[in-house]
mmCIF file with all atom_site columns, C-alpha atoms in Angstrom:
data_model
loop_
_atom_site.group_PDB
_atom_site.id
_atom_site.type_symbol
_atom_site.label_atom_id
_atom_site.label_alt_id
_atom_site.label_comp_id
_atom_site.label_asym_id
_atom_site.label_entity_id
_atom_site.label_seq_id
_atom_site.pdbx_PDB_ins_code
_atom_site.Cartn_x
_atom_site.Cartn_y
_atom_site.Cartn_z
_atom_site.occupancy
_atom_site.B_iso_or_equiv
_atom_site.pdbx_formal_charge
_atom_site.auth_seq_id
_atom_site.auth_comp_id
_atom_site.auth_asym_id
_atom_site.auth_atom_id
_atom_site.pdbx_PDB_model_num
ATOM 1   C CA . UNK X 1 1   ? 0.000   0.000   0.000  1.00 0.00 ? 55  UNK X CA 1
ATOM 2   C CA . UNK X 1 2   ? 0.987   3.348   -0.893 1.00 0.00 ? 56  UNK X CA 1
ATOM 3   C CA . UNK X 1 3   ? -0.381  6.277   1.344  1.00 0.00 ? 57  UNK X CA 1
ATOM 4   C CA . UNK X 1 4   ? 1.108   9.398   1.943  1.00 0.00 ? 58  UNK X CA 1
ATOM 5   C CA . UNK X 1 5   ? -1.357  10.029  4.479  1.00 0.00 ? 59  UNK X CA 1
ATOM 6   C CA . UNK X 1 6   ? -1.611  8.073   7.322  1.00 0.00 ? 60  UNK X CA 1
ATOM 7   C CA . UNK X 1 7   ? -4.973  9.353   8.409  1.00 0.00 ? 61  UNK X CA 1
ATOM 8   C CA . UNK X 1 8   ? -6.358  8.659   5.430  1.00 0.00 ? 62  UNK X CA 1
ATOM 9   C CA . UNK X 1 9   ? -5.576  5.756   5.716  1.00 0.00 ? 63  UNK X CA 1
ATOM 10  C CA . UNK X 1 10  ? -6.723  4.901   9.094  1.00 0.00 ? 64  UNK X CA 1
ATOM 11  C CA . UNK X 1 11  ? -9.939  6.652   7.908  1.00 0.00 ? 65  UNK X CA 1
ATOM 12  C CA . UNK X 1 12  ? -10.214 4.163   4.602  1.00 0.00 ? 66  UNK X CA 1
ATOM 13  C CA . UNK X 1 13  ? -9.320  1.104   7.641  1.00 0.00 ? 67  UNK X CA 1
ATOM 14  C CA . UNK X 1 14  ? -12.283 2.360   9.763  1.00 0.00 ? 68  UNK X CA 1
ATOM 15  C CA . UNK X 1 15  ? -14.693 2.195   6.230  1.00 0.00 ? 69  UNK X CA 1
ATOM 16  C CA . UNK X 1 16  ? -13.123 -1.667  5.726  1.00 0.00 ? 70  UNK X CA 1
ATOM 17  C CA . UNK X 1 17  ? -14.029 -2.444  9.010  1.00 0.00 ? 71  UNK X CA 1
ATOM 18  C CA . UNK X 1 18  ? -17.701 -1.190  8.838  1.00 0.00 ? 72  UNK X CA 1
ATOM 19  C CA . UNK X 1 19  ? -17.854 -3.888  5.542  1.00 0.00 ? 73  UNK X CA 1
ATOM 20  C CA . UNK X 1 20  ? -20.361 -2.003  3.642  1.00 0.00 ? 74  UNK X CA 1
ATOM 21  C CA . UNK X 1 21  ? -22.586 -3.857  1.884  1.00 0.00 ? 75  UNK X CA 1
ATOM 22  C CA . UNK X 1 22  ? -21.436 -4.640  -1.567 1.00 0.00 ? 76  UNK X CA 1
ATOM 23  C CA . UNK X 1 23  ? -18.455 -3.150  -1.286 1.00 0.00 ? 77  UNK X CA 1
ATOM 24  C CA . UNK X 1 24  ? -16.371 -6.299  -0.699 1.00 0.00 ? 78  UNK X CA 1
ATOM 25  C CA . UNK X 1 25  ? -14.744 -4.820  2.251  1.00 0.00 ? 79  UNK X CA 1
ATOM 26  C CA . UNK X 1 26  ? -13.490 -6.568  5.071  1.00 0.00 ? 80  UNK X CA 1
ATOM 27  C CA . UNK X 1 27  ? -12.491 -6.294  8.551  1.00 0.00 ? 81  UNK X CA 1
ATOM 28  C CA . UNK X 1 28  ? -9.693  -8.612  7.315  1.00 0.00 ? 82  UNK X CA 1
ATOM 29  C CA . UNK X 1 29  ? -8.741  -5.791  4.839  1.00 0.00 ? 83  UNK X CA 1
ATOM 30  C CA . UNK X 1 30  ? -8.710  -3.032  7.385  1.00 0.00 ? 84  UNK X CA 1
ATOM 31  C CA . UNK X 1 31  ? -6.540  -5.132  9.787  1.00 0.00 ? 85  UNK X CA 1
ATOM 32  C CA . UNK X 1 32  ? -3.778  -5.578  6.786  1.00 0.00 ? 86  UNK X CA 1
ATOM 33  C CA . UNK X 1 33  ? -3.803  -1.700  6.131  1.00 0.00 ? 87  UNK X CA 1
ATOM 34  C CA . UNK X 1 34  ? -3.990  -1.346  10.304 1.00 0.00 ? 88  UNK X CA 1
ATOM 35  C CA . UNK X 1 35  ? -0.862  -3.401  9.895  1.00 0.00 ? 89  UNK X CA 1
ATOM 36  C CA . UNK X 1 36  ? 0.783   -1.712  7.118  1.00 0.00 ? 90  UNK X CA 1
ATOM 37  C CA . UNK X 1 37  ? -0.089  1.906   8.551  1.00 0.00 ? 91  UNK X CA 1
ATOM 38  C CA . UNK X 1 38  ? 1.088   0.725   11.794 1.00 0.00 ? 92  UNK X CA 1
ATOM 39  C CA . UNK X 1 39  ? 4.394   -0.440  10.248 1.00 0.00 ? 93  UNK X CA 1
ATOM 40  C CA . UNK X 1 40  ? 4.990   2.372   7.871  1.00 0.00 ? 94  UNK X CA 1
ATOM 41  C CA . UNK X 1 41  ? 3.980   5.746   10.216 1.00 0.00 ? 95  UNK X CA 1
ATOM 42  C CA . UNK X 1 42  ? 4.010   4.220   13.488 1.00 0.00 ? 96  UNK X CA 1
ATOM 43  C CA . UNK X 1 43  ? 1.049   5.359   13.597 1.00 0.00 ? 97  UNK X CA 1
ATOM 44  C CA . UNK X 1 44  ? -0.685  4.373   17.041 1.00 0.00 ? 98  UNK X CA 1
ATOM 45  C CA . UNK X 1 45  ? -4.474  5.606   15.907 1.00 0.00 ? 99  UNK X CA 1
ATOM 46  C CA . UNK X 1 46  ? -3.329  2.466   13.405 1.00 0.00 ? 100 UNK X CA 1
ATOM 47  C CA . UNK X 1 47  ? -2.741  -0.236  16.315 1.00 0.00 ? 101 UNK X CA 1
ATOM 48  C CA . UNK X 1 48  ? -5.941  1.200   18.525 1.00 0.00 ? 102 UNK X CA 1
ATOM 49  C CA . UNK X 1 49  ? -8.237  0.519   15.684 1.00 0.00 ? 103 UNK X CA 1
ATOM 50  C CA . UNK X 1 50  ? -6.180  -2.972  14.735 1.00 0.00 ? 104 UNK X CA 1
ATOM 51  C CA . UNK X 1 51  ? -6.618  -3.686  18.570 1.00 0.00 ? 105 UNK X CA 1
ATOM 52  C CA . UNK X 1 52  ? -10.375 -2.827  18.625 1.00 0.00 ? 106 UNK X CA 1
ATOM 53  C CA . UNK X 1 53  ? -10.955 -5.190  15.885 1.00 0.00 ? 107 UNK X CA 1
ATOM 54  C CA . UNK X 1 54  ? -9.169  -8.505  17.723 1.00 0.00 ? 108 UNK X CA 1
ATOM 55  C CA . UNK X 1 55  ? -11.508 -7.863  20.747 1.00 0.00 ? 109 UNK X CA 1
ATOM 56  C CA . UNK X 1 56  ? -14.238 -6.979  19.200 1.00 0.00 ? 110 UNK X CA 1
ATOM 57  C CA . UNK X 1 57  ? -14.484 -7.421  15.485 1.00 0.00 ? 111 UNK X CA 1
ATOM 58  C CA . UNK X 1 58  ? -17.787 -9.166  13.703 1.00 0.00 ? 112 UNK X CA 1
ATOM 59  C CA . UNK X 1 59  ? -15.555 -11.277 11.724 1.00 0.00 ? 113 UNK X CA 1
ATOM 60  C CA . UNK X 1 60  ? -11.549 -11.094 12.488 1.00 0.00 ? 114 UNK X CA 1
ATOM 61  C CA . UNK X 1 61  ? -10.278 -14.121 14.807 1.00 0.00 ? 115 UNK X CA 1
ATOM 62  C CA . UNK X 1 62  ? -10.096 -12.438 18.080 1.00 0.00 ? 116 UNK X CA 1
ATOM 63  C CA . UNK X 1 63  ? -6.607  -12.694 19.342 1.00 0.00 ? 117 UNK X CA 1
ATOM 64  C CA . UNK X 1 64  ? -6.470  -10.260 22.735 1.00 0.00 ? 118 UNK X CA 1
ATOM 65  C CA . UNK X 1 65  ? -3.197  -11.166 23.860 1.00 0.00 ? 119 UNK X CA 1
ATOM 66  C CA . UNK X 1 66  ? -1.977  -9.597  20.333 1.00 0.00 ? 120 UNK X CA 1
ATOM 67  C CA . UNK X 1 67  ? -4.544  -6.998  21.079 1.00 0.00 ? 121 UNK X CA 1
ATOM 68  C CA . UNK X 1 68  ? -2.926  -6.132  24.492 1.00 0.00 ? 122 UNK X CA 1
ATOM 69  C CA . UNK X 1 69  ? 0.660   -6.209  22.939 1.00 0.00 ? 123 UNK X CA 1
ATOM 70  C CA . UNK X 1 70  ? -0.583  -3.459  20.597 1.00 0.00 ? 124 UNK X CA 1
ATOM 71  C CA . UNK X 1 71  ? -2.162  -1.113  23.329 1.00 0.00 ? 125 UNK X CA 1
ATOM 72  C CA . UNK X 1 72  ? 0.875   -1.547  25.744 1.00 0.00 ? 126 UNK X CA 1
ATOM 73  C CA . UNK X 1 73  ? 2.835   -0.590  22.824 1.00 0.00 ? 127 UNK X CA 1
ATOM 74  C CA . UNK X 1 74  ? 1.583   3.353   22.675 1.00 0.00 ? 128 UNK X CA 1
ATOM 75  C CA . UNK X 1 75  ? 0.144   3.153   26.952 1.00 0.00 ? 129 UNK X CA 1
ATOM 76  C CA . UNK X 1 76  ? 4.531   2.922   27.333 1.00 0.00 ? 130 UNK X CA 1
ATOM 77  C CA . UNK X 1 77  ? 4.677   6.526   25.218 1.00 0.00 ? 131 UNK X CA 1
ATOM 78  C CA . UNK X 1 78  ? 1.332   7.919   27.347 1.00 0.00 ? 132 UNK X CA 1
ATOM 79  C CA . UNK X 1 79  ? -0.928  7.718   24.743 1.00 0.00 ? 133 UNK X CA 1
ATOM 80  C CA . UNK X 1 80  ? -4.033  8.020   26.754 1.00 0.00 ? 134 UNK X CA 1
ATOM 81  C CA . UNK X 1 81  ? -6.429  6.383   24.099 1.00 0.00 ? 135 UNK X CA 1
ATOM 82  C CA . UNK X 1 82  ? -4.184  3.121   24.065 1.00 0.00 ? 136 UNK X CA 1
ATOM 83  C CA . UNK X 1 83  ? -4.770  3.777   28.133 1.00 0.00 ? 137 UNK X CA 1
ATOM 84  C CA . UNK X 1 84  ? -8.408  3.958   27.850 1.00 0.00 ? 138 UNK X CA 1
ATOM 85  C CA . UNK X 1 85  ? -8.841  0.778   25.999 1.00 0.00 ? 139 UNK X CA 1
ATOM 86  C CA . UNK X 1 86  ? -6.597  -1.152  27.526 1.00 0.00 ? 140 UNK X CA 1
ATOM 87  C CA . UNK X 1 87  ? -8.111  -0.078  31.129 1.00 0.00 ? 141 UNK X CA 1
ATOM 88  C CA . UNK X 1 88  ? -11.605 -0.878  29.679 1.00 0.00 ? 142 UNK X CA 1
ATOM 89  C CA . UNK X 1 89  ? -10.756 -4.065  28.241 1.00 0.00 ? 143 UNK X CA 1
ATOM 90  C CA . UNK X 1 90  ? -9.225  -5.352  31.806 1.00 0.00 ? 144 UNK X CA 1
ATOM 91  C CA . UNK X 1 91  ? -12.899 -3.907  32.967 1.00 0.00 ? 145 UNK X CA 1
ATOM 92  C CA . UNK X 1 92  ? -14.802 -5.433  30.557 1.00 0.00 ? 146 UNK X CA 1
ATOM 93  C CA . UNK X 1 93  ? -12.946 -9.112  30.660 1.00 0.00 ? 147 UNK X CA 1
ATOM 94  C CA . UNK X 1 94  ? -12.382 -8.736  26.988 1.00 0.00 ? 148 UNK X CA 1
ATOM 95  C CA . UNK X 1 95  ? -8.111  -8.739  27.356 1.00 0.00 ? 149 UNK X CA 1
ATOM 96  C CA . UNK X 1 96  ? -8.156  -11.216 30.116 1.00 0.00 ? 150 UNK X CA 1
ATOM 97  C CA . UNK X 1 97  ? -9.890  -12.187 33.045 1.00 0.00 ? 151 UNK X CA 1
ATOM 98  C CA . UNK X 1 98  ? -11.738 -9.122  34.395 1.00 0.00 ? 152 UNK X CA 1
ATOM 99  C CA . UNK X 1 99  ? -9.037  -7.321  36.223 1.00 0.00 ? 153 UNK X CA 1
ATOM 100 C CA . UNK X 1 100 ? -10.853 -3.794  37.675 1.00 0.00 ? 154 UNK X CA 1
ATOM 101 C CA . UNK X 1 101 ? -7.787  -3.130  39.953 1.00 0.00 ? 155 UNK X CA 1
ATOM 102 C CA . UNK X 1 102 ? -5.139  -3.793  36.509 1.00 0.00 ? 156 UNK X CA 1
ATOM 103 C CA . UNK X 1 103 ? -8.273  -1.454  34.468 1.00 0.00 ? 157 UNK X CA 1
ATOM 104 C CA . UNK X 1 104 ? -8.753  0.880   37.009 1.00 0.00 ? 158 UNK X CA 1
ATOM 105 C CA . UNK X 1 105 ? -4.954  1.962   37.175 1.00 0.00 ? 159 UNK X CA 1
ATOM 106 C CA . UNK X 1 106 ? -4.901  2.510   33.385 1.00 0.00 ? 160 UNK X CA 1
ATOM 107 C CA . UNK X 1 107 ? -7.605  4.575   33.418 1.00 0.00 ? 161 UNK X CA 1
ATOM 108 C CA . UNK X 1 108 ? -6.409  6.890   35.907 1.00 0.00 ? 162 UNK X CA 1
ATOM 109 C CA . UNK X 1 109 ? -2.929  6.881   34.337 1.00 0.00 ? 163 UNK X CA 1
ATOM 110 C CA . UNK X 1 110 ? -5.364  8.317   31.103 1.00 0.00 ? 164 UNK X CA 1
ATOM 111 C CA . UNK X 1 111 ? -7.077  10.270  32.868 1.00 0.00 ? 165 UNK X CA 1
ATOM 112 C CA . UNK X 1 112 ? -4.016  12.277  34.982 1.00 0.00 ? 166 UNK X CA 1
ATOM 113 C CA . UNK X 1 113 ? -2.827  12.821  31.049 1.00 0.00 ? 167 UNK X CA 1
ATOM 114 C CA . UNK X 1 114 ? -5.524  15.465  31.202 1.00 0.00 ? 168 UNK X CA 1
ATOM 115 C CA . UNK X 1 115 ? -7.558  13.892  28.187 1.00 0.00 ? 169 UNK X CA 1
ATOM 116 C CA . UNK X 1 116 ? -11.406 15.145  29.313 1.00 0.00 ? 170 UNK X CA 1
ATOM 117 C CA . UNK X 1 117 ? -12.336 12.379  27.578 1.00 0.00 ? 171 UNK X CA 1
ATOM 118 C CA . UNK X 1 118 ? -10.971 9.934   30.282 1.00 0.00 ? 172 UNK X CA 1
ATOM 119 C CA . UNK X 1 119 ? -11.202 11.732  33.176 1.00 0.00 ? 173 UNK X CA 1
ATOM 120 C CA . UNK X 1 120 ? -15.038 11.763  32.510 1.00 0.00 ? 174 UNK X CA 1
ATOM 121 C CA . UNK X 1 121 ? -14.762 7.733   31.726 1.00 0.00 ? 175 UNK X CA 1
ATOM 122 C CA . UNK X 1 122 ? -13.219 7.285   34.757 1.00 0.00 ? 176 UNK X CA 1
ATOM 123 C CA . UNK X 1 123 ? -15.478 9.699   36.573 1.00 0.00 ? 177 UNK X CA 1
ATOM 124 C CA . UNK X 1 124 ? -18.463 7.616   35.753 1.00 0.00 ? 178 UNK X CA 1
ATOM 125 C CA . UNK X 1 125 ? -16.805 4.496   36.121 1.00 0.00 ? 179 UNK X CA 1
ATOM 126 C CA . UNK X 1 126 ? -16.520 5.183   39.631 1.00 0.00 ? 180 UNK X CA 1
ATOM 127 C CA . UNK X 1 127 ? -19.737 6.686   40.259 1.00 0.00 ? 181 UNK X CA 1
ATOM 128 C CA . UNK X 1 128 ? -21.516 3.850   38.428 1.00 0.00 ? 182 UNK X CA 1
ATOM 129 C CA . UNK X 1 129 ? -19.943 0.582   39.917 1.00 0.00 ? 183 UNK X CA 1
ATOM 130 C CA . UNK X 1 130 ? -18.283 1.860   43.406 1.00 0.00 ? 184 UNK X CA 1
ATOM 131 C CA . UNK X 1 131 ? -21.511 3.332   44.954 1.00 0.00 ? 185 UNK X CA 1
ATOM 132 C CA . UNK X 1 132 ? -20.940 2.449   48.141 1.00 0.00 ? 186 UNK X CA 1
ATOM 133 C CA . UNK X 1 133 ? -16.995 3.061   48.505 1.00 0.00 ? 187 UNK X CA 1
ATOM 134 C CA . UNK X 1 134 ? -14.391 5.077   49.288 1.00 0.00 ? 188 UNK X CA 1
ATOM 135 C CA . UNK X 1 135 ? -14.285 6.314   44.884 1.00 0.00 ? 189 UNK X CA 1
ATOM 136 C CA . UNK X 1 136 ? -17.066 8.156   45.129 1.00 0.00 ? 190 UNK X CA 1
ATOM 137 C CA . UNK X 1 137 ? -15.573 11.221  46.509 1.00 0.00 ? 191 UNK X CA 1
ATOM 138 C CA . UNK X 1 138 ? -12.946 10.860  43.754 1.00 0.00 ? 192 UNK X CA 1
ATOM 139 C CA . UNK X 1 139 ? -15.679 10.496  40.840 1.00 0.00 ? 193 UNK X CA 1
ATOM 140 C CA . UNK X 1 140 ? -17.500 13.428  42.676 1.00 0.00 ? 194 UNK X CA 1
ATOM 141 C CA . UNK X 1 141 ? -14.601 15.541  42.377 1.00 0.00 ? 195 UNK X CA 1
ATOM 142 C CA . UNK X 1 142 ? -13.143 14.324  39.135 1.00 0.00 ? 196 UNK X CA 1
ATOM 143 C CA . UNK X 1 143 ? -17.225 15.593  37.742 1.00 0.00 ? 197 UNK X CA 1
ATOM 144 C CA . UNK X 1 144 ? -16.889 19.041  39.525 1.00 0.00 ? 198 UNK X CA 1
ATOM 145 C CA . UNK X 1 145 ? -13.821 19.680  38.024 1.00 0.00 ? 199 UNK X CA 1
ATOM 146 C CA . UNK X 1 146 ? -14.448 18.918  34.673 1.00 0.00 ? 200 UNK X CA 1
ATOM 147 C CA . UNK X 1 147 ? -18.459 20.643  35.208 1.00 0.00 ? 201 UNK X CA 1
ATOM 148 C CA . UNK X 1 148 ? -15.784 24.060  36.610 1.00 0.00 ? 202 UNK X CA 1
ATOM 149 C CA . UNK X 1 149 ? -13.359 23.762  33.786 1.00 0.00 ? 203 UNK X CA 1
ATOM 150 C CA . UNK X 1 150 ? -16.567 23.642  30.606 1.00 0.00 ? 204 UNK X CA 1
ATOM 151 C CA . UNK X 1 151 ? -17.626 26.821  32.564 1.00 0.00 ? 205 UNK X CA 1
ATOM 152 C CA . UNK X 1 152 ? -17.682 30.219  30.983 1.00 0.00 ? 206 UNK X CA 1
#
């Protein structure tokens, strides 16, 4: 493959991966450009998609240990999106065995990044599944400050 852009071609790898209808598209095409774009422009938006689609894909052989190898890969240079998912997946059971304390910690390494994004995530992680512990006043505060810092 021959981009010059690696957006664009993470952008054409997200289409693959939707297989349109009668396009002949394939999640198994987007993960060989994923590859190739990963390769080529180190791109980590490349591996985060090619991860996505090994824990989750409709039709890719899910492989989460090669998953987890790609989202370490760009968590090691702070990349808080790699951070996210890899916290979520130890959440979610979909890397390995549900791990909250393993998916917790990445998600507050993303979120002390500064990425709203994840500071929100984690915000409502910890309001919705630690109720009754001693998170709450961290979710409480994590929501103030983001509710102060969207204010005019």
């Amino acid at each position: 493959m021959n981009y010059e852009d690696g957006r664009a071609g993470v952008q054409l790898a997200y289409i693959y991966s939707l297989e349109p209808k009668g396009s002949g598209f394939t999640e198994k095409d987007a993960v060989t450009l994923l590859e190739s774009l990963s390769n080529r422009f180190d791109s980590a938006d490349a591996r985060i998609q090619w991860a996505k689609l090994l824990l989750v894909g409709k039709s890719v052989k899910h492989d989460s240990a090669k998953a987890k190898a790609l989202l370490l890969q760009d968590a090691a240079k702070n990349n808080p999106d790699a951070m996210g998912l890899l916290g979520a997946g130890l959440l979610e059971g979909v890397i390995e065995a549900k791990d909250e304390a393993g998916g917790v910690a990445w998600r507050e390494k993303a979120s002390a990044l500064g990425d709203t994004r994840k500071r929100n995530g984690l915000a409502e992680y910890f309001y919705q599944h630690n109720k009754n512990s001693h998170r709450l006043p961290t979710a409480k505060s994590l929501g103030c400050e983001l509710l102060n810092k969207d204010s005019p």
